[in-house]
mmCIF file of C-alpha atoms in Angstrom:
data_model
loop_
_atom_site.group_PDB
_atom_site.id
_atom_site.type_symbol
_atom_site.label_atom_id
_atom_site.label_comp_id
_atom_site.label_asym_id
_atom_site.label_seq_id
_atom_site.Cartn_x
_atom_site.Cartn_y
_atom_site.Cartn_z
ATOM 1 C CA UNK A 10 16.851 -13.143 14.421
ATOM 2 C CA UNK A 11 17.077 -14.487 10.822
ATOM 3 C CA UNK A 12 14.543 -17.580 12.074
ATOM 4 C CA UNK A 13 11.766 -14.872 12.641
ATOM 5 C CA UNK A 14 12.402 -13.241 9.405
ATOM 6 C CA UNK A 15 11.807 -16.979 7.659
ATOM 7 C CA UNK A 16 9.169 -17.701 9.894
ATOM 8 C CA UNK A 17 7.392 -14.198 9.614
ATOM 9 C CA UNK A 18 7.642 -13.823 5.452
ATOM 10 C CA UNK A 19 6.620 -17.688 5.400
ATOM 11 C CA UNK A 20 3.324 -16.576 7.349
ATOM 12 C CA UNK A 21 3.235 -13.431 5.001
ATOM 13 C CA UNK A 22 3.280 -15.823 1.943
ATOM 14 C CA UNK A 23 1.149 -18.409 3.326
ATOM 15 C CA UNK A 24 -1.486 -15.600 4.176
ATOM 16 C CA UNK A 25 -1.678 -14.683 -0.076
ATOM 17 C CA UNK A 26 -1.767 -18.017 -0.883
ATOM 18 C CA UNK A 27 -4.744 -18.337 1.347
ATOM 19 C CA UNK A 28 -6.044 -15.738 0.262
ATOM 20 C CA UNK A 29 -5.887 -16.443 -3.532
ATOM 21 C CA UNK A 30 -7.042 -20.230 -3.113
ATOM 22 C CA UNK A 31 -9.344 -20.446 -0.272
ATOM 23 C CA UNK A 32 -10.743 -16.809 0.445
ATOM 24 C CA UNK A 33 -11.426 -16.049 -3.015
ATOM 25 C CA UNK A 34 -13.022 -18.022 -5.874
ATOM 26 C CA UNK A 35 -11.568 -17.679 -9.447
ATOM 27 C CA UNK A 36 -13.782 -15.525 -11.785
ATOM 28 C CA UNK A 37 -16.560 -14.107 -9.156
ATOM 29 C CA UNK A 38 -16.137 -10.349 -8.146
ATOM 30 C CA UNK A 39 -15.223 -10.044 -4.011
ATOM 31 C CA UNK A 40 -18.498 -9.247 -1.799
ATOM 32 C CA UNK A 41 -18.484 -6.356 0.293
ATOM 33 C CA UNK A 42 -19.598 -8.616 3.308
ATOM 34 C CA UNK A 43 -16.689 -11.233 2.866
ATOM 35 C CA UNK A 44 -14.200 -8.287 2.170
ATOM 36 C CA UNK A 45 -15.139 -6.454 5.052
ATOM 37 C CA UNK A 46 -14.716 -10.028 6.783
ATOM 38 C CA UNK A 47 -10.994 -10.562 5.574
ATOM 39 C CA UNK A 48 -10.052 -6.857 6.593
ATOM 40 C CA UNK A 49 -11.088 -7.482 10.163
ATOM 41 C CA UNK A 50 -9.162 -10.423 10.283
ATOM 42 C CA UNK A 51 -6.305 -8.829 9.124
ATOM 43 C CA UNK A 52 -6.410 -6.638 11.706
ATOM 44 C CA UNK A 53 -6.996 -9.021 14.129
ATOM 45 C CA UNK A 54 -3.453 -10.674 12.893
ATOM 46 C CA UNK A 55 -1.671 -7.183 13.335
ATOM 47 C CA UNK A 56 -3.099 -6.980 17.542
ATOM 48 C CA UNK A 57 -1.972 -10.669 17.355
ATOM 49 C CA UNK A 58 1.504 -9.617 16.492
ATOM 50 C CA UNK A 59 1.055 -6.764 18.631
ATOM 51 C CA UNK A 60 0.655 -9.008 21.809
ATOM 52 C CA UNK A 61 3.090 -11.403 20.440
ATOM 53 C CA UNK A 62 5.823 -8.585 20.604
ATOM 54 C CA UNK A 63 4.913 -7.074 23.622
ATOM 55 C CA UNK A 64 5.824 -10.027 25.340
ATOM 56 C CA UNK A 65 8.875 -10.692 23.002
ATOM 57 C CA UNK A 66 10.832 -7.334 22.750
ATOM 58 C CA UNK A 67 8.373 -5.470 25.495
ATOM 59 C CA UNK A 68 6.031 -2.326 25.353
ATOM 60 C CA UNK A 69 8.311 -0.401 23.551
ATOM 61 C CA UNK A 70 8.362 -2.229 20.383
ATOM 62 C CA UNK A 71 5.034 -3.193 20.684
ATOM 63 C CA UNK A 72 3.990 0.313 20.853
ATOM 64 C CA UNK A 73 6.045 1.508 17.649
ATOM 65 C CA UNK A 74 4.769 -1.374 15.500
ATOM 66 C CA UNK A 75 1.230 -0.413 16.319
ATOM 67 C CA UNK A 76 2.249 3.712 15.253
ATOM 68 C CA UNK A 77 3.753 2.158 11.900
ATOM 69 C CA UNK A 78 1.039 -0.223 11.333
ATOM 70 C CA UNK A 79 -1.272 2.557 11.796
ATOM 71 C CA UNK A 80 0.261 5.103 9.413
ATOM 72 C CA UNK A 81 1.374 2.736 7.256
ATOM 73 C CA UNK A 82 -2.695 1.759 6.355
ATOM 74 C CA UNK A 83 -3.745 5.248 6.704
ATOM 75 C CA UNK A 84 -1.167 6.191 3.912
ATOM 76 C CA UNK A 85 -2.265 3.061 2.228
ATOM 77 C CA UNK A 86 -6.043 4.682 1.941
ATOM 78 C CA UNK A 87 -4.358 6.660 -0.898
ATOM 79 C CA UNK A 88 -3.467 4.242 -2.746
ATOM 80 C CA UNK A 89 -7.441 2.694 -2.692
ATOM 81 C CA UNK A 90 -8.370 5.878 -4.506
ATOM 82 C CA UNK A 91 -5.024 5.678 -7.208
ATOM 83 C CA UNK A 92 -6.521 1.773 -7.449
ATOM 84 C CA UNK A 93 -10.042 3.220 -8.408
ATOM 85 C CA UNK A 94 -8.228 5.290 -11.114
ATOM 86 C CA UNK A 95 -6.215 2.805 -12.381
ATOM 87 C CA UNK A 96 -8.763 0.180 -12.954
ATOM 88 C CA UNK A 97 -11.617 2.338 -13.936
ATOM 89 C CA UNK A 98 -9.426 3.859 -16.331
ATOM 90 C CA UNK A 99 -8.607 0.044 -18.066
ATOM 91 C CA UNK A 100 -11.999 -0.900 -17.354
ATOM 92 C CA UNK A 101 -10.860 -4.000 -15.721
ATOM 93 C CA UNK A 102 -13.462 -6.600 -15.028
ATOM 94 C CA UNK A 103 -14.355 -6.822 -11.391
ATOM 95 C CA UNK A 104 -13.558 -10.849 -11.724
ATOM 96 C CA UNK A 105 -10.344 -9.605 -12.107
ATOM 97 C CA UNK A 106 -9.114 -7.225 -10.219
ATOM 98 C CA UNK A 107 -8.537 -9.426 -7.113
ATOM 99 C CA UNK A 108 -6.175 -11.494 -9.261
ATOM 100 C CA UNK A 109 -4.306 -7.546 -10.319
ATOM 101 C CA UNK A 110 -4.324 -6.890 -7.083
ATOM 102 C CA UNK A 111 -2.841 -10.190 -5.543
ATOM 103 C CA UNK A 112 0.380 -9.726 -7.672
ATOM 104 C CA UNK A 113 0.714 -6.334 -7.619
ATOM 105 C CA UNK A 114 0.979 -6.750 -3.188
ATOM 106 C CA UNK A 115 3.441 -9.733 -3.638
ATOM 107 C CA UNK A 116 5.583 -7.651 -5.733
ATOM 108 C CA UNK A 117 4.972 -5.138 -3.229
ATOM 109 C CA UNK A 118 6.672 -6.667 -0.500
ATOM 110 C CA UNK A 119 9.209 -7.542 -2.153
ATOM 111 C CA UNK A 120 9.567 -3.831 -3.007
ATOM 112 C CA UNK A 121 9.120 -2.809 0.337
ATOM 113 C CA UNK A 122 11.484 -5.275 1.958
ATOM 114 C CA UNK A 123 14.648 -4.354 -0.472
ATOM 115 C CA UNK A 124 13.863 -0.536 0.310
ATOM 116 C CA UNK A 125 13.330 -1.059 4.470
ATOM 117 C CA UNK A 126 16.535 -2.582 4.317
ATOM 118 C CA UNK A 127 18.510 0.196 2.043
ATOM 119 C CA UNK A 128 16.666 3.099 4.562
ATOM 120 C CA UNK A 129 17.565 1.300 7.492
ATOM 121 C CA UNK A 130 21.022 0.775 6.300
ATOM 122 C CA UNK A 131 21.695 4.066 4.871
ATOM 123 C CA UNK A 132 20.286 6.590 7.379
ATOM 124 C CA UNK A 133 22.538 4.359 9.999
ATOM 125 C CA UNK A 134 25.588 4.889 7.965
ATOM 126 C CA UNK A 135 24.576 8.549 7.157
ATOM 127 C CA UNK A 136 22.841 9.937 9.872
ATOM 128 C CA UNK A 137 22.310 13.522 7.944
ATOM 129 C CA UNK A 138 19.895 11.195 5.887
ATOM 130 C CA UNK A 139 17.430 11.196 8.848
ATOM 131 C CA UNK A 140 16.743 14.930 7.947
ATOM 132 C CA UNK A 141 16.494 14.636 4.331
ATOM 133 C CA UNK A 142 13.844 11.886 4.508
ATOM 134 C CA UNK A 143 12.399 14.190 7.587
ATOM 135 C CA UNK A 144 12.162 17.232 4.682
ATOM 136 C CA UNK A 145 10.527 14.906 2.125
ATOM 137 C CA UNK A 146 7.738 13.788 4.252
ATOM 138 C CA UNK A 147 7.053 17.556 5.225
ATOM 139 C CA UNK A 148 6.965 18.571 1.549
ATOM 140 C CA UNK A 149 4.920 15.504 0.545
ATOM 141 C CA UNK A 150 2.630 16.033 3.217
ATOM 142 C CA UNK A 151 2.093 19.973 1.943
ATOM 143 C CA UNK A 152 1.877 18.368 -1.474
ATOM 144 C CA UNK A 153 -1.416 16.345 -0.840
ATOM 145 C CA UNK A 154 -3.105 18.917 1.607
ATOM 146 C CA UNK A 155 -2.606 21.604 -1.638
ATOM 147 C CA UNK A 156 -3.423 19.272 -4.458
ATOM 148 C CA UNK A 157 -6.136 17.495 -2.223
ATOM 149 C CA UNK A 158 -4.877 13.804 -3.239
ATOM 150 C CA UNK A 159 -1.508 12.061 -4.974
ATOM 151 C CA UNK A 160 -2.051 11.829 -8.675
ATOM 152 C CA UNK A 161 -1.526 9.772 -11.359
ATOM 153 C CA UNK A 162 -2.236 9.533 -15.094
ATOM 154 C CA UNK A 163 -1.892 5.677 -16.018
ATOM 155 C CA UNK A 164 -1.100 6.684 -20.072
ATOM 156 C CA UNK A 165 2.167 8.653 -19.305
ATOM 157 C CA UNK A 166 3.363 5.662 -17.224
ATOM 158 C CA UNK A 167 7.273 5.064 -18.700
ATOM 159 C CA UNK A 168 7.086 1.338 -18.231
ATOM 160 C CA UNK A 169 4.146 0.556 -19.749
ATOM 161 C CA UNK A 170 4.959 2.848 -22.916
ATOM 162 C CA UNK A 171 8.176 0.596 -22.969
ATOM 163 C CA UNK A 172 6.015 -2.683 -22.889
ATOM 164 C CA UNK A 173 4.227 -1.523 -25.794
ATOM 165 C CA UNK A 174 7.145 -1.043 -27.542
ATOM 166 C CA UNK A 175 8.625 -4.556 -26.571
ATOM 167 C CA UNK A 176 5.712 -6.988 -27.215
ATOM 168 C CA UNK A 177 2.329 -6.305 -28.721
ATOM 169 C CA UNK A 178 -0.125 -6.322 -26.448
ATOM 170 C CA UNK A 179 -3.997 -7.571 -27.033
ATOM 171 C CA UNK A 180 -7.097 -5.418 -27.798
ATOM 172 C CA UNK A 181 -8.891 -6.798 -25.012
ATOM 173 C CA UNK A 182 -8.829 -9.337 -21.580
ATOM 174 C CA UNK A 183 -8.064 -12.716 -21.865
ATOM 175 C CA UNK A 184 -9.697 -13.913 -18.760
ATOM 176 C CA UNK A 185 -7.001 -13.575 -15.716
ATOM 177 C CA UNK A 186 -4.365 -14.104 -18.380
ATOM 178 C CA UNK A 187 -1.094 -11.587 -18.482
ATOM 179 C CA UNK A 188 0.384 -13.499 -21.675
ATOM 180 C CA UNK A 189 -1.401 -15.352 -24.857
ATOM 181 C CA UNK A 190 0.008 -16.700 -27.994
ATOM 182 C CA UNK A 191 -1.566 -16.188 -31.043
ATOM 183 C CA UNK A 192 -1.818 -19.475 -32.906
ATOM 184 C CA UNK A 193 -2.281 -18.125 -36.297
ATOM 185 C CA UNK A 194 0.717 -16.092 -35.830
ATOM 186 C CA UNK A 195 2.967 -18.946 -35.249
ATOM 187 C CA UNK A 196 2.367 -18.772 -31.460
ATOM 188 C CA UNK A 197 3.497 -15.029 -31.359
ATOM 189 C CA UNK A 198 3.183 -14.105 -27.561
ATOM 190 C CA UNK A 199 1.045 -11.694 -26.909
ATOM 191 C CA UNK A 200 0.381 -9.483 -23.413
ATOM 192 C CA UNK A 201 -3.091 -8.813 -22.540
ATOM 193 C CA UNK A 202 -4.010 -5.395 -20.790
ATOM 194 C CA UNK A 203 -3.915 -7.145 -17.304
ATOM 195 C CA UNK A 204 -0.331 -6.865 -17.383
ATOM 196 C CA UNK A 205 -0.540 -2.982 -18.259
ATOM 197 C CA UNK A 206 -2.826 -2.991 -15.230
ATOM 198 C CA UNK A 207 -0.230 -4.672 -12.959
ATOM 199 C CA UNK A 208 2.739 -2.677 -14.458
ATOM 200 C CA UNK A 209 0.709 0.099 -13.075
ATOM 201 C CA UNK A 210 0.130 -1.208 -10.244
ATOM 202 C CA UNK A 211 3.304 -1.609 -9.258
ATOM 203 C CA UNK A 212 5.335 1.788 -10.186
ATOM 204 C CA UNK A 213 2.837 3.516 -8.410
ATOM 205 C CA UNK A 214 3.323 1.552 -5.188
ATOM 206 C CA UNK A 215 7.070 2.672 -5.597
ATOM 207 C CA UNK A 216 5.785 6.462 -5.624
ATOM 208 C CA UNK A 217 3.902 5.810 -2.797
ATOM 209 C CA UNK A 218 6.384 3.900 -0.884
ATOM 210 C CA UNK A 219 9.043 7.000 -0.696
ATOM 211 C CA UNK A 220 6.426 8.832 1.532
ATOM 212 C CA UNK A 221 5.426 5.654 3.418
ATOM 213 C CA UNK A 222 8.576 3.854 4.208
ATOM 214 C CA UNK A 223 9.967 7.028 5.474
ATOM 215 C CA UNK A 224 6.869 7.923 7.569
ATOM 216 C CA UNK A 225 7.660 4.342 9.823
ATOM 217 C CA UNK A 226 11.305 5.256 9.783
ATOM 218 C CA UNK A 227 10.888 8.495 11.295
ATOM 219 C CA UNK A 228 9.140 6.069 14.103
ATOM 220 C CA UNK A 229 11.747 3.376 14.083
ATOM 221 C CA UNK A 230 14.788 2.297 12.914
ATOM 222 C CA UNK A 231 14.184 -1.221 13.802
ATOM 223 C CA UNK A 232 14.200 -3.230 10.248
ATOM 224 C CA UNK A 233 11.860 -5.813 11.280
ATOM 225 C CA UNK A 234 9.196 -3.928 13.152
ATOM 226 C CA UNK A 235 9.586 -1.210 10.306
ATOM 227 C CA UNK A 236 8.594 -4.604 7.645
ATOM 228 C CA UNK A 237 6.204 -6.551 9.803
ATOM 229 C CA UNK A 238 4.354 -3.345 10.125
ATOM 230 C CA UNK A 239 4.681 -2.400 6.459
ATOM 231 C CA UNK A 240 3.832 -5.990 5.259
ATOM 232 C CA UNK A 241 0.214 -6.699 7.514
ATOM 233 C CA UNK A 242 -0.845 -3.241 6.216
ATOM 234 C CA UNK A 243 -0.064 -4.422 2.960
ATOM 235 C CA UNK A 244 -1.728 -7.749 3.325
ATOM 236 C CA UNK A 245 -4.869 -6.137 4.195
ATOM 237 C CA UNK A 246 -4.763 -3.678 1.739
ATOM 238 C CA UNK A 247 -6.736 -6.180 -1.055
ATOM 239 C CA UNK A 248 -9.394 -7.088 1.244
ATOM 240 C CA UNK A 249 -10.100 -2.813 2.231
ATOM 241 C CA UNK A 250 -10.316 -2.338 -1.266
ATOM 242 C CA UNK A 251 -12.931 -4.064 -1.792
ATOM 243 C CA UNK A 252 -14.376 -3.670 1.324
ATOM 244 C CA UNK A 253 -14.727 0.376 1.169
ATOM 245 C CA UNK A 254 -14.104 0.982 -2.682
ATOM 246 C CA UNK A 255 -17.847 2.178 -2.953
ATOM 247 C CA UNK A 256 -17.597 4.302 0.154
ATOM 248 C CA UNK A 257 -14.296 5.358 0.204
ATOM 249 C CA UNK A 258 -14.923 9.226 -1.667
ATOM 250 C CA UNK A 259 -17.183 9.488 1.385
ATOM 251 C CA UNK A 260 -14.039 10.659 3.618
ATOM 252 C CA UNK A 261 -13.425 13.566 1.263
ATOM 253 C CA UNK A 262 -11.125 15.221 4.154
ATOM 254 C CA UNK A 263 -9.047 12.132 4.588
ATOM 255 C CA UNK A 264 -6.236 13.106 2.333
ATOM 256 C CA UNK A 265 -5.961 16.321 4.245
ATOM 257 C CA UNK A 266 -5.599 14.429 7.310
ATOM 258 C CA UNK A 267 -3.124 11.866 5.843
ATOM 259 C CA UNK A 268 -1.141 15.093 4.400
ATOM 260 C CA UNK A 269 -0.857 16.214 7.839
ATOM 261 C CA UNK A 270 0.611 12.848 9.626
ATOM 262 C CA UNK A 271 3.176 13.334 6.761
ATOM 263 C CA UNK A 272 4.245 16.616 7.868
ATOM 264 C CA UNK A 273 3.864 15.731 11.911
ATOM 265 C CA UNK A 274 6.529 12.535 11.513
ATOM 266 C CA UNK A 275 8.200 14.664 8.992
ATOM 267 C CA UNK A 276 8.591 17.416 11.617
ATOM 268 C CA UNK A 277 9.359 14.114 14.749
ATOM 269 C CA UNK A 278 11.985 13.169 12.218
ATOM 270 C CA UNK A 279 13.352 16.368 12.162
ATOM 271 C CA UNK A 280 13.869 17.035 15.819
ATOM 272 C CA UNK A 281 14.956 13.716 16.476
ATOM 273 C CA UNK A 282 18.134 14.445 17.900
ATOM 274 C CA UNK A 283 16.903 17.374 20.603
ATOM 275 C CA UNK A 284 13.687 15.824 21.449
ATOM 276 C CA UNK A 285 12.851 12.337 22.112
ATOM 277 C CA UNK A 286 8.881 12.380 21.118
ATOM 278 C CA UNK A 287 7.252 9.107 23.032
ATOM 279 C CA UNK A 288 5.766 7.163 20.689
ATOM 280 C CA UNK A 289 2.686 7.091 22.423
ATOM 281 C CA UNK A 290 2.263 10.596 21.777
ATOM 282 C CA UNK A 291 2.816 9.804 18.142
ATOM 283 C CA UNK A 292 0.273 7.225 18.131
ATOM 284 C CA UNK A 293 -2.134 9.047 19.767
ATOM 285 C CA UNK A 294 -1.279 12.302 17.638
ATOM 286 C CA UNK A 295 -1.994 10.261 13.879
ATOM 287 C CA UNK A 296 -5.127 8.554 15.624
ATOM 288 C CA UNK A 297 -6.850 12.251 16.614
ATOM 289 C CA UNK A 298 -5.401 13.618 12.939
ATOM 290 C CA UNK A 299 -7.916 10.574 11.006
ATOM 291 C CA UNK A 300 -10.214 10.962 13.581
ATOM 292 C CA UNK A 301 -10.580 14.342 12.677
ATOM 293 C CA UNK A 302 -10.429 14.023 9.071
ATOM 294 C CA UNK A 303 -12.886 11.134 9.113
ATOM 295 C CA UNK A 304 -15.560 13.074 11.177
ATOM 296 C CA UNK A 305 -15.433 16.202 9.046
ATOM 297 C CA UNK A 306 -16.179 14.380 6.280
ATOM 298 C CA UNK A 307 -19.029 13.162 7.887
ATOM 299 C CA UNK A 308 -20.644 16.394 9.322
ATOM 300 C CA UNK A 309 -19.615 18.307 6.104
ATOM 301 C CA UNK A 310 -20.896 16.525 3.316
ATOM 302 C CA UNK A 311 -19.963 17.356 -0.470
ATOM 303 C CA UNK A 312 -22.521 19.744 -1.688
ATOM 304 C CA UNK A 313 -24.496 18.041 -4.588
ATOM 305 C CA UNK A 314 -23.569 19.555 -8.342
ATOM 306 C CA UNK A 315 -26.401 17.709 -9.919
ATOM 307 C CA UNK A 316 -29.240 19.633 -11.272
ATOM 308 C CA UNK A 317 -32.303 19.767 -9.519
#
């Protein structure tokens, strides 16, 4: 089993690299056509892997890395609008926010792949930890459906005040530069505010990987379909931002929906051990939830506050 965890985060890395090189040119802001491109063919890669397992491991498998795959890039939605925030609030350059945004999902699975393992391991050490988790996704998913969305204020961030504190950091962007030296300061290194931006970046995907992580494991308790799920919704995640970042406050009844496939696996976590939920009915159960959400937002528009 350790060959397809080589093989599989090999792929994973080779994908970035592709993606950084080849997919993307240095400088240029991403195009809505060629992002909407790249997302498609991420989730062509998913079905791939999809197919790939079914005949592998069998239907079973297949089915529950399709139900994590799904809520894991519904969940990831949220973090599209928490990237808006972020970068409007830096007023990052649109040349280089795919280069923010290509670190900040490396480190991300690298994040994600230390704290799969530690769930996995814990809750089947501790089995009373199933519940917990199962109570934290029901009160995060009451959370969002009350405030309407996670939220976020870049400027209180701890890390970044401790960066600041550490080195000095630039006035303004050096290009897609995280560190400069100042020559007439003896080379005195400098950060720019691209690193703030990733710092950002970052601790927030931590937040927002205590609801997700969970969500798959209430699923699964299989490590790798648990990662391989969590890591092609993450690989896609650069490409959707682009893709949809100018329609995405369109689905205004979204985080609603995603509140609510919170609380459902929440509530599948929690009767676990008296009734064995098929995972097709969980699949089928998130689908009708953004379904739902998606088409309400559609028929019930946001009513205008401009003046006429």
């Amino acid at each position: 089993m350790l060959y397809f965890w080589i093989i599989f985060n090999v792929f994973a890395l080779g994908m970035l690299v592709l993606d950084l090189k080849v997919f993307h040119r240095p400088g240029h802001g991403v195009r809505f056509r060629s992002a909407l491109g790249l997302s498609l063919m991420y989730v062509a890669q998913a079905a791939a892997f999809a197919a790939i397992l079914y005949f592998w491991q069998g239907r079973q498998s297949s089915l529950e890395f399709v139900a994590g795959y799904v809520v894991e890039l519904s969940l990831s939605v949220d973090n599209l609008f928490i990237f808006l925030v972020i970068f409007n609030y830096f007023a990052v350059p649109e040349q280089q926010q795919h280069r923010v945004l290509f670190w900040g999902i490396l480190g991300a699975l690298i994040l994600r792949g230390i704290f799969i393992g530690a769930g996995v391991e814990l809750i089947s050490r501790f089995h009373w930890l199933l519940f917990v988790f199962g109570a934290l996704l029901i009160y995060s998913g009451i959370r969002v459906c009350i405030t309407g969305e996670h939220q976020v204020d870049p400027s209180s961030n701890p890390l970044v005040k401790l960066v600041r504190k550490l080195i000095p950091v630039t006035t303004e962007y050096r290009g897609g530069k995280f560190f400069v030296r100042n020559q007439q300061e003896n080379g005195r290194l400098y950060a720019t505010p691209l690193l703030i931006v990733l710092l950002v970046i970052e601790t927030t995907d931590v937040l927002f990987a205590v609801d997700s992580i969970p969500a798959v494991l209430a699923i699964t308790l299989k490590a790798f379909i648990v990662y391989t799920s969590n890591v092609f919704a993450i690989l896609g995640l650069r490409s959707m931002y682009f893709a949809i970042a100018g329609l995405v406050k369109i689905f205004r009844f979204l985080h609603y929906g995603l509140g609510v496939i919170l609380i459902l696996v929440g509530v599948k976590m929690l009767l676990s051990d008296h009734f064995d939920i098929p995972i097709g009915v969980t699949l089928g159960a998130v689908g009708t939830v953004l379904a739902v959400s998606m088409a309400l937002s559609i028929l019930i528009p946001a009513k205008s506050t401009a003046k006429e």
